[in-house]
Structure formats: structure tokens, C-alpha cells
Tab-separated table of C-alpha atoms in Angstrom:
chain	number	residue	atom	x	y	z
A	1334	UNK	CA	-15.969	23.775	-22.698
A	1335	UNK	CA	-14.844	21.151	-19.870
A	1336	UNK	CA	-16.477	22.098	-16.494
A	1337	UNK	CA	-13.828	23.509	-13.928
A	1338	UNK	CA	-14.199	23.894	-10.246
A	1339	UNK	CA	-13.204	27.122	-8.970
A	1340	UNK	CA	-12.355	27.943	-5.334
A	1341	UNK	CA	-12.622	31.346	-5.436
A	1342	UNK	CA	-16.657	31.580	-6.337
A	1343	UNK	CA	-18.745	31.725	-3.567
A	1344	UNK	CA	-21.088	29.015	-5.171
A	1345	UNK	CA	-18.659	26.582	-4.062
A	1346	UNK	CA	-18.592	27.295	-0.796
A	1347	UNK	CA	-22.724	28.489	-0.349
A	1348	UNK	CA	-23.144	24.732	-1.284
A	1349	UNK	CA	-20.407	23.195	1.211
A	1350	UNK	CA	-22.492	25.606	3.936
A	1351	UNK	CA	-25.584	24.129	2.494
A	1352	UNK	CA	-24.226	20.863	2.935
A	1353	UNK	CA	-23.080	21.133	6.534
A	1354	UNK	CA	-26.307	23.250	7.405
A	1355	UNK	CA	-28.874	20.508	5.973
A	1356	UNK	CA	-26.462	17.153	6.663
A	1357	UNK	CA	-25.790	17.960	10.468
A	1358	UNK	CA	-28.979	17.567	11.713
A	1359	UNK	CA	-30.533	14.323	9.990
A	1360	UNK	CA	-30.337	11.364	12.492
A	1361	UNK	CA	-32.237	8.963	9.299
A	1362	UNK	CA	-29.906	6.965	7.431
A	1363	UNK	CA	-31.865	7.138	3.984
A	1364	UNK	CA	-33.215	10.810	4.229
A	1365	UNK	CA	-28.918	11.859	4.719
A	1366	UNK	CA	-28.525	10.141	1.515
A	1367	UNK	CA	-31.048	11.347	-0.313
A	1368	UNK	CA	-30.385	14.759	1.063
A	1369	UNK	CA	-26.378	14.660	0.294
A	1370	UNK	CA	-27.265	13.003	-3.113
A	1371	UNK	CA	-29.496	16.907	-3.988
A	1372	UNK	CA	-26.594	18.494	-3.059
A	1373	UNK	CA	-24.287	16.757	-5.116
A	1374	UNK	CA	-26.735	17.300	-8.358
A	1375	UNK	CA	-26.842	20.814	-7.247
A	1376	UNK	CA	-23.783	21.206	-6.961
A	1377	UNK	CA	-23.326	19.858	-10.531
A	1378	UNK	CA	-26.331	21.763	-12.209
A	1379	UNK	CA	-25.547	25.047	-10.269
A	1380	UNK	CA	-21.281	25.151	-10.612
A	1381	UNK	CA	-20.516	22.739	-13.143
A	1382	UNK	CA	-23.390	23.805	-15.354
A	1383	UNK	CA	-24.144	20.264	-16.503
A	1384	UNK	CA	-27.598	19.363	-17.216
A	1385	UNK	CA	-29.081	17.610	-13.968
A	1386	UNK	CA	-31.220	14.962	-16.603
A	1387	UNK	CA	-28.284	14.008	-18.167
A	1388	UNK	CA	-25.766	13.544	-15.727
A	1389	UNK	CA	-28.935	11.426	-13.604
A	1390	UNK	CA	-29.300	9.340	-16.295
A	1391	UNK	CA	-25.841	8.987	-16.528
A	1392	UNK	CA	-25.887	8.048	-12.973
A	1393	UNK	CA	-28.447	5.486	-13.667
A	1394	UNK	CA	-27.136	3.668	-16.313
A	1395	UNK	CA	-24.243	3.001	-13.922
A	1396	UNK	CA	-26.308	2.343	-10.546
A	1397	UNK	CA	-27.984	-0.305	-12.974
A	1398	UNK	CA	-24.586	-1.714	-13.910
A	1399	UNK	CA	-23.089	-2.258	-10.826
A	1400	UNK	CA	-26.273	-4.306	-9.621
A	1401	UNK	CA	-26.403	-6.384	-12.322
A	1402	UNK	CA	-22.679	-7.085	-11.834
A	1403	UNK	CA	-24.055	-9.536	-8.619
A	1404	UNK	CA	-26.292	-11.257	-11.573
A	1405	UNK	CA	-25.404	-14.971	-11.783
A	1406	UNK	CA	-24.278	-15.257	-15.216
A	1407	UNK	CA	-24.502	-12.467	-16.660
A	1408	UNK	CA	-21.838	-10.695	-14.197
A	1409	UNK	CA	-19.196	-11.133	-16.251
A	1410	UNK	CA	-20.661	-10.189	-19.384
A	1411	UNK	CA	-21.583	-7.050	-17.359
A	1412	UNK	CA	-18.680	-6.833	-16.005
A	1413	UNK	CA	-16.502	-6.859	-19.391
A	1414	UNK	CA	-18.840	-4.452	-21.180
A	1415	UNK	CA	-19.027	-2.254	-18.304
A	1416	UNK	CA	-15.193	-1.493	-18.174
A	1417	UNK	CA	-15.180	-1.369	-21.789
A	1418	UNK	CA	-17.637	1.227	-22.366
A	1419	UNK	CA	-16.429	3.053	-18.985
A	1420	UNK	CA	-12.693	3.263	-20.220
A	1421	UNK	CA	-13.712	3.972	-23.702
A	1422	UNK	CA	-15.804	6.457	-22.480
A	1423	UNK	CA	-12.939	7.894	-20.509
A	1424	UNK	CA	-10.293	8.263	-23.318
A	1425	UNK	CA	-12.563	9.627	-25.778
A	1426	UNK	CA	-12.920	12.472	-23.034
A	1427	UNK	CA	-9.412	12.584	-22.723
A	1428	UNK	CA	-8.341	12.988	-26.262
A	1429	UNK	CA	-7.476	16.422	-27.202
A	1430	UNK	CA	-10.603	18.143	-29.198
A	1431	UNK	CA	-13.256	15.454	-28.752
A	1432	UNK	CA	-15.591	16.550	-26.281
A	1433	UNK	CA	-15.300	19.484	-27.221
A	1434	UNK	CA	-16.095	19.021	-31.075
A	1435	UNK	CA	-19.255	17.100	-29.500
A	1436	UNK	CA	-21.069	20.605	-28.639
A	1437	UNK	CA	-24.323	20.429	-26.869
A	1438	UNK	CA	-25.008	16.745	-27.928
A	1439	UNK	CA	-26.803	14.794	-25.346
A	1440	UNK	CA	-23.236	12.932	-25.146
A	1441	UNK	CA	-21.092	15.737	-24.175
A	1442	UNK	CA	-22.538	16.117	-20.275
A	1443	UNK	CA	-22.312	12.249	-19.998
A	1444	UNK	CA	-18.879	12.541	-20.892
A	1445	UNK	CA	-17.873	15.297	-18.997
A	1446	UNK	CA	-19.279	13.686	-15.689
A	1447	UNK	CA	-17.800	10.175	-16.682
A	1448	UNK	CA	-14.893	12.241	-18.050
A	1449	UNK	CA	-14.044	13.215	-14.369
A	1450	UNK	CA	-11.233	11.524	-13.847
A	1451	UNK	CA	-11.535	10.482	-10.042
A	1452	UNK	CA	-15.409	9.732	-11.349
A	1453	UNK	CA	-13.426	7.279	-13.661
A	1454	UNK	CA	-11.620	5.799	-10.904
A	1455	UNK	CA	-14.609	5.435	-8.389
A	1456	UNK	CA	-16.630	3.799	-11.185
A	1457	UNK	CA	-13.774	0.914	-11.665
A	1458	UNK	CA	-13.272	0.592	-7.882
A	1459	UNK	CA	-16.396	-0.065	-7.343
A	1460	UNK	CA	-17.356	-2.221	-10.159
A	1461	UNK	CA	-14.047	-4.613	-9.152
A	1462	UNK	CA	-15.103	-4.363	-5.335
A	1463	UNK	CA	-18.866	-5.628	-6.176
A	1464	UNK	CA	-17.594	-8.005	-8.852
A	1465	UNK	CA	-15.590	-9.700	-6.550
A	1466	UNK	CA	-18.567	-9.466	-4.182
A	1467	UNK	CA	-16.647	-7.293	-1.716
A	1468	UNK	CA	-19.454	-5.245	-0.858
A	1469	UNK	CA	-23.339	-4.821	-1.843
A	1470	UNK	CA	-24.014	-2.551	-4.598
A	1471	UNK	CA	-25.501	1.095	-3.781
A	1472	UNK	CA	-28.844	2.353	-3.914
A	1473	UNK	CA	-29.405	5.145	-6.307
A	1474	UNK	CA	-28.758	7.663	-3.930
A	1475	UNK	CA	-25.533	6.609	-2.946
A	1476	UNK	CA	-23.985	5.765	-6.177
A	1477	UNK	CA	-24.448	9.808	-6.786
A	1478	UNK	CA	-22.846	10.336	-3.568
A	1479	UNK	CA	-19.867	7.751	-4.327
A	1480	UNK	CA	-19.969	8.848	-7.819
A	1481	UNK	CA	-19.721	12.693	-7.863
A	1482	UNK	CA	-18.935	14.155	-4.353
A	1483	UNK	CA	-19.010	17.409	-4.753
A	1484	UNK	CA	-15.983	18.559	-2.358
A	1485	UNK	CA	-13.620	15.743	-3.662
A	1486	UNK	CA	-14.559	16.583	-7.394
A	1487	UNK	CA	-11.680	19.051	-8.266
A	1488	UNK	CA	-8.788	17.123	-7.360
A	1489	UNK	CA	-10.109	13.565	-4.946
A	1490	UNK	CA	-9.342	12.115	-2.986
A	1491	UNK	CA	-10.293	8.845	-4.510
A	1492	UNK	CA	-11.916	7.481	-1.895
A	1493	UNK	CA	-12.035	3.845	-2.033
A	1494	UNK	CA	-15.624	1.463	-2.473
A	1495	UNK	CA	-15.011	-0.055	0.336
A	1496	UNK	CA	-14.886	3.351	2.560
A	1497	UNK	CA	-17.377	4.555	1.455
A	1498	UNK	CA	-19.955	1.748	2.047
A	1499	UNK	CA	-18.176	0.948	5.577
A	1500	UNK	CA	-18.670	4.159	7.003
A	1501	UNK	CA	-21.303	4.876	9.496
A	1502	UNK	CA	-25.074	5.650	7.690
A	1503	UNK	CA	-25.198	8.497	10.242
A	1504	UNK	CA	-21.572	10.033	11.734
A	1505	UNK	CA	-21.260	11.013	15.486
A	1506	UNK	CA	-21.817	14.105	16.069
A	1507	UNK	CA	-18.700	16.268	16.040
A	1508	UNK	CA	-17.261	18.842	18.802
A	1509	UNK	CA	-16.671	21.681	19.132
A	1510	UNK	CA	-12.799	21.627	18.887
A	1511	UNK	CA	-13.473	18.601	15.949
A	1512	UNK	CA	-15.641	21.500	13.765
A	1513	UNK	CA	-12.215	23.770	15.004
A	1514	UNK	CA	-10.079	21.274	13.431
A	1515	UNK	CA	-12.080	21.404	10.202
A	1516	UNK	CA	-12.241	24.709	9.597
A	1517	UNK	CA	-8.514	24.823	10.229
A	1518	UNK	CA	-8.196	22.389	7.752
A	1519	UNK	CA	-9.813	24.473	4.983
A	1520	UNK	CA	-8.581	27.309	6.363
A	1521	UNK	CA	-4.452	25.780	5.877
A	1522	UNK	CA	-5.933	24.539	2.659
A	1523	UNK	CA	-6.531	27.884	1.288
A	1524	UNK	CA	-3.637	29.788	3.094
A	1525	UNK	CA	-1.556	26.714	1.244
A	1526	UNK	CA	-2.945	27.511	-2.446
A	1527	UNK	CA	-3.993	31.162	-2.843
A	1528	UNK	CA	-1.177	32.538	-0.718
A	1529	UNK	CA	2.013	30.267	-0.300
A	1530	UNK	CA	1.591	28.283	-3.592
A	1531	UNK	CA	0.330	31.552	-5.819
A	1532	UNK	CA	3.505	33.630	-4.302
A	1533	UNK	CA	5.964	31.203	-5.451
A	1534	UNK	CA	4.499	30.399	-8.566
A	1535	UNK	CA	4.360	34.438	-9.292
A	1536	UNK	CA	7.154	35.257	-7.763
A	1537	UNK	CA	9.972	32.139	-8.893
A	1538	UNK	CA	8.532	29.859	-11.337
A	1539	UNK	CA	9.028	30.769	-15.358
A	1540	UNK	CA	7.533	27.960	-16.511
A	1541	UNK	CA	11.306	26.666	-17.234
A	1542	UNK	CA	12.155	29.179	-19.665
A	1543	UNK	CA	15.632	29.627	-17.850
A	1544	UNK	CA	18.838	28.063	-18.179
A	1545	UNK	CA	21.759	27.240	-16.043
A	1546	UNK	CA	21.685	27.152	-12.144
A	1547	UNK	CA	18.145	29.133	-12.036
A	1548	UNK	CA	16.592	26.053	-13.940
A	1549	UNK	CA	17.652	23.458	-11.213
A	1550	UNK	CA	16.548	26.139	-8.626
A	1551	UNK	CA	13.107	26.542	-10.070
A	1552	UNK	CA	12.835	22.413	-10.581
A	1553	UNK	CA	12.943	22.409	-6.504
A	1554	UNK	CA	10.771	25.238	-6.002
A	1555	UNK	CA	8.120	23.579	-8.894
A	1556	UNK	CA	8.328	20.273	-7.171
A	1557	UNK	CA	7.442	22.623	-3.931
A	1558	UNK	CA	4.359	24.068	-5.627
A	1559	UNK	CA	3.059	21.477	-7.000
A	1560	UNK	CA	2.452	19.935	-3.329
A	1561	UNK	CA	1.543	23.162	-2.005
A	1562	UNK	CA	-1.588	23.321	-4.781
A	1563	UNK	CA	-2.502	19.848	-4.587
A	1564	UNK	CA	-2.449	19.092	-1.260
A	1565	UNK	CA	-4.148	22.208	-0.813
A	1566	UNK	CA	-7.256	20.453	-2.267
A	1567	UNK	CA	-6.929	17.620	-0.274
A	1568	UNK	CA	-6.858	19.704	3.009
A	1569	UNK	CA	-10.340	21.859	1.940
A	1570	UNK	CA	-12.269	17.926	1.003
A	1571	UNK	CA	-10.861	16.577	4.486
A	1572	UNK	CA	-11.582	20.001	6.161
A	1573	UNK	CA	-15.203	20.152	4.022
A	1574	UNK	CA	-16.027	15.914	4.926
A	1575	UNK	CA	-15.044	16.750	8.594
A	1576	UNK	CA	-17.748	19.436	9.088
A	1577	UNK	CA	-20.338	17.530	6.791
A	1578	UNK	CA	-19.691	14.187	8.753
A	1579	UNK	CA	-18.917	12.351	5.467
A	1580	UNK	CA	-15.479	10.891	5.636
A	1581	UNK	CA	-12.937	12.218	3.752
A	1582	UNK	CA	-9.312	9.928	2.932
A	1583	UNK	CA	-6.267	11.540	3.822
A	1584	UNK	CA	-4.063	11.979	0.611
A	1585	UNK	CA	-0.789	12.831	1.493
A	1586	UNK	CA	1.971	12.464	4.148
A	1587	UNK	CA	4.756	14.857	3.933
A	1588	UNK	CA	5.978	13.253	0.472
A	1589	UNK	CA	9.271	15.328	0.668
A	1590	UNK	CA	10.664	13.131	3.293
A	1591	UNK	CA	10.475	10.029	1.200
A	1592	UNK	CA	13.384	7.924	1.149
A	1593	UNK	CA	12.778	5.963	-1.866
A	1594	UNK	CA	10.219	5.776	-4.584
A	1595	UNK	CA	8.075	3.364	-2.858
A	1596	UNK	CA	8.108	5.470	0.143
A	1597	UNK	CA	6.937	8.249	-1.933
A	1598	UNK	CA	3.885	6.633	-3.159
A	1599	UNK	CA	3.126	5.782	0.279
A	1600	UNK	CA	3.452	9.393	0.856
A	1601	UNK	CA	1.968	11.351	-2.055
A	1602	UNK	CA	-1.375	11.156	-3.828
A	1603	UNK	CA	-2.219	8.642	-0.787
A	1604	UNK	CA	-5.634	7.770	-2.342
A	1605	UNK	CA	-4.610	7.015	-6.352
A	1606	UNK	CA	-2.154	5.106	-5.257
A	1607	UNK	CA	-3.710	2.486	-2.947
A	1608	UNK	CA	-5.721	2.540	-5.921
A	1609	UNK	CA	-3.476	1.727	-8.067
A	1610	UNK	CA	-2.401	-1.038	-5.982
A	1611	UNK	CA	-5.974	-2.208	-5.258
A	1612	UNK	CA	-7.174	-1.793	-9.426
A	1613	UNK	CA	-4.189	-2.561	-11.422
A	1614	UNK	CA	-0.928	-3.763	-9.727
A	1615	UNK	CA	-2.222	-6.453	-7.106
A	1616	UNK	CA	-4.487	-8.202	-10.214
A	1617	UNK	CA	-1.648	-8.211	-12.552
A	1618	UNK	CA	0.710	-9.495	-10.182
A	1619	UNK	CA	-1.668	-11.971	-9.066
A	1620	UNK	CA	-2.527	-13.157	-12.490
A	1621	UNK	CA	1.213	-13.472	-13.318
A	1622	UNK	CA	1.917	-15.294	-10.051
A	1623	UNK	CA	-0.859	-17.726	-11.038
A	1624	UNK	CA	0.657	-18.169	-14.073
A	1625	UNK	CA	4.411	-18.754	-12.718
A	1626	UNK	CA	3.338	-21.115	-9.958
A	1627	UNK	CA	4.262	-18.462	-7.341
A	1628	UNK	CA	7.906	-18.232	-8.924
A	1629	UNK	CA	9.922	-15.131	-10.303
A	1630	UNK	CA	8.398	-12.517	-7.919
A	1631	UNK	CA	10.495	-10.109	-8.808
A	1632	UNK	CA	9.991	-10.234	-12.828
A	1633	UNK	CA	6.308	-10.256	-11.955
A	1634	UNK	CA	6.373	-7.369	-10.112
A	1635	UNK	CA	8.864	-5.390	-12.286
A	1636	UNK	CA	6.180	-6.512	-14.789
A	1637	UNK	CA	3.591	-5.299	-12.561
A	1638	UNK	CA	5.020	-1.653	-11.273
A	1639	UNK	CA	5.440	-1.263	-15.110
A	1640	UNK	CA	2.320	-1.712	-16.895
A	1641	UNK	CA	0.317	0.591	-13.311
A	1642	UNK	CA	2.755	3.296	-13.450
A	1643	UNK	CA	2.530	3.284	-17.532
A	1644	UNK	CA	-1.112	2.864	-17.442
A	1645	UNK	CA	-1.379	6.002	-14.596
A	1646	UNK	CA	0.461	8.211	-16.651
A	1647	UNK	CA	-1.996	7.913	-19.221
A	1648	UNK	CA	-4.810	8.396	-16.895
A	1649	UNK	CA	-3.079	11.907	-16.023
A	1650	UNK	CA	-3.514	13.142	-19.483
A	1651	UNK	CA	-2.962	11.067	-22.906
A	1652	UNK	CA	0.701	12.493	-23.896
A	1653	UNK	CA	4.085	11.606	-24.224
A	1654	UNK	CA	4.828	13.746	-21.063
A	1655	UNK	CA	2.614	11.970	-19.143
A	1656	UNK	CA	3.786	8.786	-20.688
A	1657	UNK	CA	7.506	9.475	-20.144
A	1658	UNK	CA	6.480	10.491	-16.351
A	1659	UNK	CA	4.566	7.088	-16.044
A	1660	UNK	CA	7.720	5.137	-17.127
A	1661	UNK	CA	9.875	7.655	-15.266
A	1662	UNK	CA	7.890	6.578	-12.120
A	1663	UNK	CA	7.666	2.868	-13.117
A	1664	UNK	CA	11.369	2.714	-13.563
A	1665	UNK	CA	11.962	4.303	-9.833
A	1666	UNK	CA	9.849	2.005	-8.077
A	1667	UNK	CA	11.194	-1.045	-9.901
A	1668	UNK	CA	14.715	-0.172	-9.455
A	1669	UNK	CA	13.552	0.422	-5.699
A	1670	UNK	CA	12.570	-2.769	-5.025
A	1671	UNK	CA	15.255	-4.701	-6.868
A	1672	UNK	CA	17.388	-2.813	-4.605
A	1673	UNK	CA	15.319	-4.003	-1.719
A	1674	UNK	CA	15.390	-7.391	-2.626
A	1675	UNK	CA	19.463	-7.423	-3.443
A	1676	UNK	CA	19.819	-5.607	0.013
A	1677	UNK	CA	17.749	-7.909	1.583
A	1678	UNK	CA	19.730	-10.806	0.471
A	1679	UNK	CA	23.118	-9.232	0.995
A	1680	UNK	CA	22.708	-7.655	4.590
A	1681	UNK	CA	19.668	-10.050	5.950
A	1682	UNK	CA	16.290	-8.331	7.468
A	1683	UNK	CA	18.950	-6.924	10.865
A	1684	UNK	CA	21.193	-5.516	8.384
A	1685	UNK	CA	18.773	-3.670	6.097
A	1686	UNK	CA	16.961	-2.355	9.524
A	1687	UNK	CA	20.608	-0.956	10.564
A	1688	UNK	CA	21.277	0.227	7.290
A	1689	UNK	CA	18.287	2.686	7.274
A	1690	UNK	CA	18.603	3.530	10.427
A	1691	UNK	CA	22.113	5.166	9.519
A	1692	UNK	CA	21.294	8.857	9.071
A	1693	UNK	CA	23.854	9.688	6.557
A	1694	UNK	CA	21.652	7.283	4.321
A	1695	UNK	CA	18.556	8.918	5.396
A	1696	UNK	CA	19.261	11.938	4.077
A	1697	UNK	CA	21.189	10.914	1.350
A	1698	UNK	CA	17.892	8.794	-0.037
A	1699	UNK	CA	15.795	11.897	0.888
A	1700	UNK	CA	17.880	13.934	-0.936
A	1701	UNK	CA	17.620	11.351	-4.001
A	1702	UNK	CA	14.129	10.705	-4.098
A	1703	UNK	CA	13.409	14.698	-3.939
A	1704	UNK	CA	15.369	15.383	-6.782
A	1705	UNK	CA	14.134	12.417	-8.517
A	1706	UNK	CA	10.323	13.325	-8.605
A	1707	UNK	CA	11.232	17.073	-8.975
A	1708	UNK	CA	12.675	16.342	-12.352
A	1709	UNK	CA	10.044	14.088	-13.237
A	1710	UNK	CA	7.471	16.745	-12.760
A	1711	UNK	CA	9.705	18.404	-15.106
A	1712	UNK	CA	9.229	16.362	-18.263
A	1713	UNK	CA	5.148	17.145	-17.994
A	1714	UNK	CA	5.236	20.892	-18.114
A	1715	UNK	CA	8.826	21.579	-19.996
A	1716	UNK	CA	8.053	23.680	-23.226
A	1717	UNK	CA	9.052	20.933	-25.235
A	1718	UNK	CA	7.355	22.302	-28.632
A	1719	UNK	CA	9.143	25.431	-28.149
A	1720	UNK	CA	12.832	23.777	-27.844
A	1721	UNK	CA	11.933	21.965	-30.936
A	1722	UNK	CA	11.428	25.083	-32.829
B	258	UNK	CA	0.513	9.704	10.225
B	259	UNK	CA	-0.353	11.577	7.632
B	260	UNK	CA	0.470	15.513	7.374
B	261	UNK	CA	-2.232	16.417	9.719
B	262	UNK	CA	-1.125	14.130	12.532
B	263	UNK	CA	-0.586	16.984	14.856
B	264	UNK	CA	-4.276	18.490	14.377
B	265	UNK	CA	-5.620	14.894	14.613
B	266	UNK	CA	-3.840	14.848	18.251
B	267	UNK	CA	-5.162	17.693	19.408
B	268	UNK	CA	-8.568	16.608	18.241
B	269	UNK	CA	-8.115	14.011	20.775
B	270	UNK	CA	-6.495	15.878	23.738
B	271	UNK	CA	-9.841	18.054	25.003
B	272	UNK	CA	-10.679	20.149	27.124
B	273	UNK	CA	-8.233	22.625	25.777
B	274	UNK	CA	-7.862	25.991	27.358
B	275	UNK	CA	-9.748	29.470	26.365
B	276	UNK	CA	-6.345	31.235	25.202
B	277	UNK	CA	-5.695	27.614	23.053
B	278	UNK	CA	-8.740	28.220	21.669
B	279	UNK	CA	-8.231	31.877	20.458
B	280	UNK	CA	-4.829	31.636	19.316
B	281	UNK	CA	-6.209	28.766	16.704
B	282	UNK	CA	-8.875	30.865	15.498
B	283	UNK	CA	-6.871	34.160	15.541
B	284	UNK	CA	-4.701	31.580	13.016
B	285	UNK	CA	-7.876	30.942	11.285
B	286	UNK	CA	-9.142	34.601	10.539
B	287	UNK	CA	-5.715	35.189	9.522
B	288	UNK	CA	-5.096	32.639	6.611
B	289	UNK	CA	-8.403	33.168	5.585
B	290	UNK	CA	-7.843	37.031	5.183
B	291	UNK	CA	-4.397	36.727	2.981
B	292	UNK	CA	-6.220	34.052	0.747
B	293	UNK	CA	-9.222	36.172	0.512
B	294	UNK	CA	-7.175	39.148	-0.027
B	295	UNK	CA	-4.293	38.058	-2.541
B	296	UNK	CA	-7.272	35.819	-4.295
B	297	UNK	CA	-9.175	38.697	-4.995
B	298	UNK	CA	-5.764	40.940	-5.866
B	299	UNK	CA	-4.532	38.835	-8.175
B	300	UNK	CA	-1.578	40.382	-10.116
B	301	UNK	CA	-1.879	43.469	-8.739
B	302	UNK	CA	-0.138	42.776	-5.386
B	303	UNK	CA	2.866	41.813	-7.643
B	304	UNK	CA	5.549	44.283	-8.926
B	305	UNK	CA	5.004	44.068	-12.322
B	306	UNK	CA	8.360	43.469	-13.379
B	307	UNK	CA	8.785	40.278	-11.964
């Protein structure tokens, strides 16, 4: 059975308390992380019911990775059979019927902790980040605390390598109306999912066994829940990092005002995709422009927009839904900036600037993108089995 | 700016009045209630036929 996180158990929220209660008061950099690293396995043993040995040694084998990645020589051996192992590790979780057909193997936790799929994303991020030699590799206690944090588990943020090492061994402490501010955030963050999101998933949603006008009614209203729940998430991990002093991205910014796909991803899912950008689109585009001599930037970055969005489809789930929804998204964002660029030429930087600023347009592209990304959300859930049978 | 701009600004704007203070909590209390409550109802705060 793949672990679940439930909001509605008190464990979940007896170890967030435990975690602000114990955190707060530790002024030594080494003792937080050791401290924040228990609660994490806790957290993991207690909700998750993972065995602790496994998933440590799990933990281990990837602590030991990443600092041999700085190994002269051998990094990129490291390196290669690192990701290998990692992403074949990853879609063996993700195709239907494996992990579970593994049973109580020592395997099966491993792959339920690396099958995590923001633990997937962290692991990459990181590995690229000390690769590259961004930043130093962790110590064992923070590679469990980059690796499987337990309030950004259910749904991320991903919270970039980078972040994570650059932020401050031991936080200020917070005020009074800061602590306010994160309770309110958990406190919008639940309001969002168990009340506004669960009423209009009850009360209007049929799972899109309608026809005429009531299915494009319910394709707004889904689009609508969908960023209710989710961000909902994201609100109780900011609201949760706030209070425990360990920083917390933001993940999304009113996504319904987008104007264009690009906006959007600049607007929703904040966190996957900067890392998109940061994991797959910037080194593709980069190797293709090395390639080109710097010419055909658009082809490369059609090229580019392509093979991230496919490649984060799959990541979602391996499907054709979530492959269709990739190339759904891929096609958006390229047609978006060829549009750019033939705008750009056409009207010059001043003319583009007045352009947008025309609010006819506004709300026209608004109104365009919304609709867009509703019915893409569309083609993942549809009953598609049943309307072939 | 990110959907929590507002609550980031008032992070910053302190000392903030006693009344401020109560109103956001009264807010507080009173999400946390209707998720607690319709969490814990479940499908029985629904009319069944919908």
C-alpha cells in the first residue's frame, strides 16, 4: 500500500507542534539539525509507517552519493549512475502494480521514500547543484531534512538545493504578529481544502459524467478546485515552515490571472516549475545552443519547452493523460513564445509594452489562458475507459 | 507577489492595534471550526441527493 499523508489525523499535526515546540528554542546550528532530522524520521516511522532502518539507509546511500559527486574523477561516473539508478528507481515506483507486487521486501520502503515524487525532485536538484559545484554537499542530518521534510511531503513545495543550504543555520526569532501570520496561513489552508474545495467538489463536480452546457460549467469550477486543494497544501507547509523557522517556498501566485501560458507557470506550481527550468529546460537549451553556435533560439527552445513539459507530464503519473497534458502544456508555452517573438518583431519592445497594457487584451488573454488550462486538467481525470465502452 | 502578498505586508506594518488583532484571530477560530467541523461530517452535512 503507498503511504498517504492525511490532514485530518491528529498525528500530523502532534508532530508539526512537536516540531515548533522542540525547533524554537535551539540557538546551536548542528543540535537544530539533528533535532529537525528526528522529527522528520518520526514523522515517517509514526504517519507514513515506513520502517525508520530502511528509509535511513536509504538516506545514506544518497548522503554518500552526493559527496562523492565533488570526487575528482569519479564525479561523473557518480554522477551518471546516480541519476540512473535515482530515475529508474522512480519509474519503477511509478508504474502501475510494481511496488505494490514488491510486498514487505526490504525494497518496497526504499521505493516508497525515493518514490516520493518531490523526494525525486530534491534528489536531482541537488545532485545537479553539487555536480556543478554550486553548493557543498550536506551532512547526514541535513540531507534527511532536504530529503523528506515532513510538512512539504504531501504535495511540496520543491524547495530548491540552493534554498535550502542558503538559509540561515538558526532563523530569527519570529513575532508575535509573524507566528499570527502563520497560523493564518494554515488556518486559510484548511478553510481552502476541507471547506471551500470539499463543498464544490460535493456539491458541483460529477467527475464529468455530464454533457452539454453543465460539462463546460463543471470544467471551470474543476479548474477552481483543483487550486483550491493544492494550494491549500502549499498554504499549511508555508504556514507550518513559518512557525518552525524553516523556510518554506511560496508556490503559487493567483494562477487565474495569467495572461498567457508562460505567465501561468510563473504563477502556478511556483516551485516545480523553476525546477523545471533549473533541471531540464535551461540544460537542454544550453546544450542545443552550444551545439548551434548560439543560432536558432527559437527552434531550441521550442525544442526545449517540449521535451520539460513532455518529460513533467510523465513525472505526474506515467499515462497517456498525463502525457497528452504534458504536450498540451508544451504546445501552449511554445506557441506563447513564438507569439512573443513575432510580436516582438512586428510592434518593437514600446509596442508590445502598449499592447499589453490595452485592457481589452488583458482580459481577453486571461480569459484564454483560463480556459486553456481548465480543459487541460480535463484530459487527466475524463472517464476515458468508460466512453470507450 | 505571490498570493499571500497582503499577509506578508502586514507582517511588516507592526505595531498593529488590539481590535486588529482580534478580528484576525476571531478569522482564525472561525476557519478552523468549519474545517474541523465539515472534516469530521463528511457526507453527512450534504443532502443526499445531490
Amino acid at each position: 500500500m503507498n503511504p498517504t499523508i492525511d490532514l485530518t489525523t491528529p498525528g500530523f499535526w502532534l508532530v508539526a507542534l512537536l516540531a515548533m515546540a522542540v525547533m524554537t528554542p535551539i540557538t546551536h546550528g548542528a543540535l537544530r539539525r539533528w533535532v529537525w532530522a528526528c522529527v522528520n524520521l518520526l514523522f515517517i516511522a509514526w504517519m507514513l509507517r515506513l520502517r525508520v532502518v530502511e528509509v535511513v539507509a536509504g538516506v545514506a546511500v544518497a548522503h554518500l552519493a552526493l559527496r562523492l559527486l565533488t570526487c575528482r574523477g569519479w564525479g561523473l561516473l557518480i554522477a551518471l549512475g546516480g541519476l540512473a539508478s535515482t530515475v529508474g528507481l522512480f519509474v519503477l515506483h511509478k508504474l502501475p502494480g510494481v511496488s505494490q507486487g514488491m510486498g514487505t521486501s526490504v525494497v518496497n520502503p526504499l521505493l516508497l521514500a525515493v518514490g516520493f515524487s518531490y523526494v525525486f525532485l530534491r534528489l536531482i536538484d541537488a545532485g545537479r547543484v553539487i555536480y556543478e559545484g554550486g553548493r557543498a554537499p550536506p551532512d547526514l542530518p541535513s540531507t534527511v531534512n532536504y530529503l523528506l521534510p515532513f510538512h512539504m511531503l504531501a504535495a511540496g513545495p520543491i524547495q530548491s538545493y540552493e534554498d535550502f543550504v542558503d538559509q540561515p543555520a538558526i532563523p530569527k526569532p519570529i513575532s508575535a504578529v509573524e507566528a499570527l501570520s502563520g497560523v493564518e496561513r494554515i488556518a486559510l489552508g484548511l478553510f481552502k481544502k476541507f471547506v471551500v474545495a470539499y463543498m464544490i467538489r460535493k456539491v458541483f463536480l460529477t467527475e464529468f459524467y455530464v454533457t452539454g452546457p453543465y460539462f463546460l460549467f463543471e470544467v471551470q469550477l474543476h479548474y477552481l478546485w483543483i487550486y483550491l486543494d493544492f494550494s491549500a497544501y502549499s498554504d499549511i507547509a508555508v504556514g507550518i515552515g513559518r512557525l518552525m523557522g524553516v523556510h518554506t517556498p511560496e508556490n503559487f501566485d493567483r494562477p487565474y490571472l495569467a495572461r498567457n501560458m508562460i505567465d501561468f507557470w510563473d504563477r502556478w506550481h511556483i516551485s516545480l516549475s523553476l525546477w523545471v527550468r533549473r533541471n531540464l529546460f535551461i540544460p537542454v537549451q544550453l546544450s542545443l545552443a552550444r551545439r548551434t553556435g548560439g543560432k536558432r533560439a527559437l527552434m531550441i527552445a521550442t525544442l526545449a519547452f517540449t521535451v520539460s513539459f513532455l518529460l513533467c507530464g510523465l513525472w505526474h503519473g506515467i499515462s497517456w493523460p498525463f502525457f497528452a497534458w504534458g504536450a498540451m502544456h508544451a504546445f501552449g508555452l511554445v506557441v506563447t513564445n513564438a507569439y512573443r517573438y513575432w510580436l516582438t518583431r512586428r510592434l518593437g519592445r514600446k509596442g508590445v509594452k502598449a499592447y499589453k497594457e490595452k485592457l481589452i487584451y488583458r482580459l481577453l488573454a486571461q480569459l484564454g489562458t483560463f480556459q486553456y488550462v481548465a480543459f487541460s486538467l480535463v484530459i487527466i481525470v475524463y472517464p476515458w475507459k468508460d466512453l470507450w465502452s | 507577489m505571490t498570493d499571500q502578498s497582503d499577509n506578508a505586508a502586514s507582517v511588516r506594518s507592526e505595531p498593529m492595534p488590539p481590535w486588529r488583532w482580534a478580528y484576525r484571530l476571531l478569522r482564525v477560530v472561525v476557519m478552523l471550526l468549519m474545517a474541523y467541523w465539515l472534516s469530521n461530517s463528511g457526507d453527512a452535512f450534504f443532502y443526499q441527493g445531490f
